[in-house]
Amino acid sequence: MDRNLAIEAVRVTEMAAIASARLMGRGTKNESDQAAVDAMRRAFDALHIDGTVVIGEGERDEAPMLYIGERVGKREPGVPEVDIALDPLEGTNLCAYGRPGAISVVAMAGKGGLLNAPDTYMEKLAVGPRARGAIDLRKSPTENLRAIAERMKVYVEDLTVVILDRDRHADLINEVRHAGARIRLIEDGDVAGAISTCFEDTGVDVLMGIGGAPEGVIAAAAIRCVGGDMQGRLVPRNAEEIARAKKMGITDIGKIYTAEELAQGEVMFAATGVTSSDFLKGVRFFGGGCETHSVVMRSKTGTVRFVQSRHKFDKKPGYAP
């Protein structure tokens, strides 16, 4: 879990982003996702780790690679054992239809450091470092917005809240509007939405709403690296999902998890933009190569590095389309 591994993780997200960006706007979300999965799996083969995928593309019978439980990396004697949470293409629809905000992400922690979250929903509340300690999922959205505004020394009307544009959020959207905060509705990609709360240049202050539980763990790893704050609570849709969560070791379904409980110990996070957004630029192709924009973060140091890379396909045949 050293700084060299953090930089190596960027190579993994870069390869996945480049592969999926080739199919941007073609309307083939499954093909875009598969391209990212294939590229990311190849990239992991070069990492000097003994890694176990704890959040990935699904169960082994659902996914041929990067499935939950798959071991990746060179797995040589003496290499670090790490748990891995990944999403080769977060925002498949965004990539498939050429919309902003698709990214490729990887989070790593020491063995047992990442919550083995079931494939169900999670209610999430995330803020940046300036509002750390002000959030409480037990309280209403209005109460949280007032507490966040007070901590940040601004008015509620100054806050911008990111919410997934889903029918299930109709009441939440109405309450946030009534409270006076501004809203940015996003089609997909609440990992990027959560991370955006930690960077003032994005203009985003809060993430609220229900999204995927696995994505919640990935977002928590990133938020921990930059000193933000996040809480999450599982929202199973049926008895089958409750049973699955309990099988994965979660006994208290209604537990409110902190970011530190979702991603424990020393963690690192890397992401590469697939399509451009306020947070990361997307992949730009030119003759014989491409340019990528990534971010890599470590909780141990709190360092955030933005990496702009130019790749030449004749020098890096593995990156070529």
Short mmCIF file of C-alpha atoms in Angstrom, two decimals, residues 11 63 66 123 154 159 214 243:
data_model
loop_
_atom_site.label_atom_id
_atom_site.label_comp_id
_atom_site.label_asym_id
_atom_site.label_seq_id
_atom_site.Cartn_x
_atom_site.Cartn_y
_atom_site.Cartn_z
CA ARG A 11 -2.51 2.63 -15.14
CA ALA A 63 -19.37 -12.28 -14.53
CA LEU A 66 -13.47 -9.17 -12.18
CA GLU A 123 -29.03 5.70 1.03
CA VAL A 154 -22.99 29.88 4.14
CA LEU A 159 -25.59 24.99 -1.35
CA PRO A 214 -21.15 -1.15 -4.01
CA ALA A 243 -30.83 -12.65 2.87
#
